[in-house]
XYZ file of C-alpha atoms in Angstrom:
200
model
C 28.285 -21.483 32.040
C 31.227 -21.639 31.251
C 32.937 -19.749 28.028
C 35.505 -21.795 25.817
C 38.472 -20.408 24.146
C 38.717 -19.139 20.564
C 41.132 -22.432 19.890
C 38.791 -25.079 22.179
C 39.354 -27.824 20.624
C 35.650 -28.829 20.685
C 34.079 -25.721 20.151
C 35.966 -26.098 17.350
C 34.318 -29.385 16.285
C 30.763 -28.868 16.826
C 30.734 -25.513 14.717
C 32.581 -27.556 12.169
C 29.441 -29.630 12.056
C 26.880 -27.534 12.315
C 28.166 -23.732 11.969
C 29.877 -24.038 8.768
C 28.994 -27.273 7.437
C 28.086 -25.597 3.130
C 25.903 -25.327 0.998
C 27.170 -23.532 -2.463
C 30.198 -22.838 -0.722
C 28.359 -20.886 1.773
C 28.365 -21.670 5.099
C 24.985 -22.697 7.112
C 25.228 -19.196 9.631
C 25.734 -16.878 5.829
C 22.119 -18.217 5.267
C 20.915 -17.439 8.615
C 22.217 -13.525 9.066
C 18.987 -11.625 8.059
C 17.600 -15.065 7.188
C 19.483 -15.210 3.821
C 18.193 -18.560 2.493
C 14.550 -16.822 2.011
C 16.255 -14.997 -1.322
C 17.578 -18.472 -3.112
C 15.904 -19.890 -5.927
C 13.226 -22.625 -4.014
C 14.995 -25.219 -4.994
C 18.208 -23.735 -3.385
C 16.257 -23.127 0.176
C 14.536 -26.055 0.085
C 17.701 -27.983 0.538
C 18.600 -26.352 2.583
C 15.822 -26.205 5.008
C 16.283 -30.202 4.662
C 19.592 -29.787 5.905
C 18.856 -26.847 8.872
C 15.787 -29.680 10.573
C 17.762 -32.688 10.251
C 20.720 -30.931 12.275
C 18.627 -29.290 14.284
C 17.326 -32.626 15.681
C 21.258 -33.932 15.408
C 22.718 -31.995 17.442
C 22.074 -32.655 21.519
C 21.631 -30.086 23.868
C 24.677 -30.474 25.004
C 26.648 -29.033 21.719
C 24.128 -26.425 21.547
C 25.359 -25.192 25.108
C 28.452 -25.524 23.391
C 27.855 -23.058 20.050
C 25.338 -20.622 22.745
C 29.152 -19.958 24.287
C 30.845 -19.123 21.565
C 30.895 -15.941 18.782
C 27.467 -15.243 17.061
C 27.911 -16.632 14.262
C 27.646 -20.346 16.546
C 25.311 -18.050 19.508
C 22.976 -17.237 15.664
C 22.917 -20.980 14.301
C 22.286 -22.489 17.576
C 19.606 -20.068 18.544
C 17.811 -20.920 14.816
C 17.892 -25.422 15.727
C 17.045 -24.570 18.988
C 13.567 -22.799 16.947
C 13.529 -24.815 14.225
C 13.884 -28.265 16.706
C 11.291 -26.074 19.540
C 13.220 -26.666 22.943
C 11.503 -24.680 24.552
C 14.024 -25.320 27.836
C 16.623 -23.100 26.223
C 13.518 -19.939 26.528
C 15.366 -18.327 29.613
C 18.875 -18.856 28.204
C 17.431 -17.427 24.624
C 15.594 -14.723 26.696
C 18.367 -13.555 28.845
C 20.506 -13.619 25.801
C 18.719 -11.694 23.650
C 18.571 -8.447 26.428
C 22.035 -8.452 27.267
C 22.673 -7.810 23.839
C 26.266 -8.507 24.158
C 26.755 -9.772 20.252
C 25.926 -9.229 16.857
C 23.320 -11.074 14.906
C 22.568 -13.216 17.003
C 19.879 -11.304 18.320
C 18.276 -12.598 14.927
C 18.012 -16.491 16.359
C 17.118 -15.732 19.420
C 13.578 -13.733 18.196
C 12.891 -16.306 15.899
C 13.553 -18.925 18.226
C 11.600 -16.995 20.668
C 8.048 -16.084 18.270
C 8.562 -19.788 17.287
C 7.872 -21.138 20.794
C 5.207 -18.730 21.348
C 3.676 -18.177 24.451
C 2.820 -15.741 26.705
C 6.716 -16.493 28.359
C 8.198 -15.625 25.018
C 6.474 -12.810 24.537
C 7.224 -11.353 28.021
C 11.016 -11.334 27.227
C 10.373 -9.467 23.565
C 8.295 -7.262 25.691
C 11.171 -6.194 28.124
C 14.090 -6.156 24.824
C 11.314 -3.724 23.216
C 11.004 -1.492 25.983
C 14.436 -1.583 27.192
C 16.209 -0.341 23.221
C 13.392 1.414 21.621
C 14.639 3.381 24.449
C 17.950 3.698 22.276
C 17.960 5.574 19.388
C 20.870 4.916 18.908
C 20.904 1.637 19.445
C 20.073 -0.146 15.968
C 20.191 -4.022 17.484
C 17.019 -7.106 16.955
C 14.714 -4.339 16.938
C 12.555 -5.155 13.455
C 13.110 -8.766 14.480
C 11.116 -8.457 17.646
C 8.830 -6.275 17.251
C 8.017 -9.036 13.767
C 8.305 -11.823 16.326
C 5.988 -10.432 18.637
C 3.209 -9.434 16.585
C 4.247 -13.902 15.265
C 3.148 -13.938 18.423
C -0.171 -11.972 19.222
C -1.674 -13.584 15.405
C -1.093 -17.407 16.777
C -2.382 -16.799 20.189
C -4.715 -13.720 20.523
C -2.743 -11.315 21.778
C -2.429 -7.961 21.608
C 1.526 -7.028 22.909
C 2.564 -5.294 20.249
C -0.137 -2.426 20.236
C 1.526 -0.462 22.594
C 4.904 -0.387 21.051
C 2.860 0.600 17.722
C 0.624 3.004 18.606
C 1.023 6.800 16.370
C 3.147 8.470 19.730
C 4.674 4.408 20.739
C 7.506 3.335 21.623
C 8.124 1.767 17.913
C 8.032 4.931 15.571
C 9.824 7.522 18.228
C 12.599 5.030 17.644
C 12.214 4.442 14.335
C 11.983 7.898 13.048
C 15.071 8.533 14.299
C 17.044 5.826 12.169
C 19.007 6.404 9.214
C 16.693 5.091 7.023
C 13.164 4.471 8.522
C 10.863 1.496 8.272
C 7.649 0.234 8.903
C 7.306 -3.255 11.620
C 6.967 -6.101 8.844
C 5.332 -9.919 9.934
C 8.161 -11.082 8.193
C 8.811 -13.910 10.649
C 5.238 -15.374 10.404
C 7.173 -16.196 6.798
C 10.167 -17.632 8.624
C 8.327 -19.574 10.722
C 6.000 -21.291 8.289
C 9.244 -22.490 6.095
C 10.046 -24.134 9.200
C 7.462 -26.162 9.215
C 7.084 -26.451 5.656
C 6.440 -30.298 4.592
C 9.898 -32.210 3.561
């Protein structure tokens, strides 16, 4: 995997077309960050989702690879596009990036994509992530996204991967209780996956 300079014209072109297209003067990546688009009114959300689906179908694998070599905005956007279009051949790349957790926020997209793929392999990546980072209370990374993604896979596949983390003395509660603002696990990725599949 090559790492282009921020001045790489190839990278900048793909960013301009897929990461920075604006809706109401807000770049696509800002709508995807924290799933901010879910807070839009229905008209704006519908327009954004239509644009996202179109981009997910139009972008090439090579362009996605370029974005995954960039900074967090590019990686976040690429992961969402991969997830929306369910390009499962990116599973190992996204799983490895999630486990590495090198850049802020991009892990949100990796968790969404793995939830969309919704297989045992995806659950194993999420499980490995939670095993590693729930044991690091000082790391407030994407644990909420990972547990929600794992809960989604469990609900769809009839598995129970999340149970051991959510047991009364499990790693989730140990990590969550150590946070400044503890919050319960949420199934919000169920909604995101449903929106990704909603009628055009």
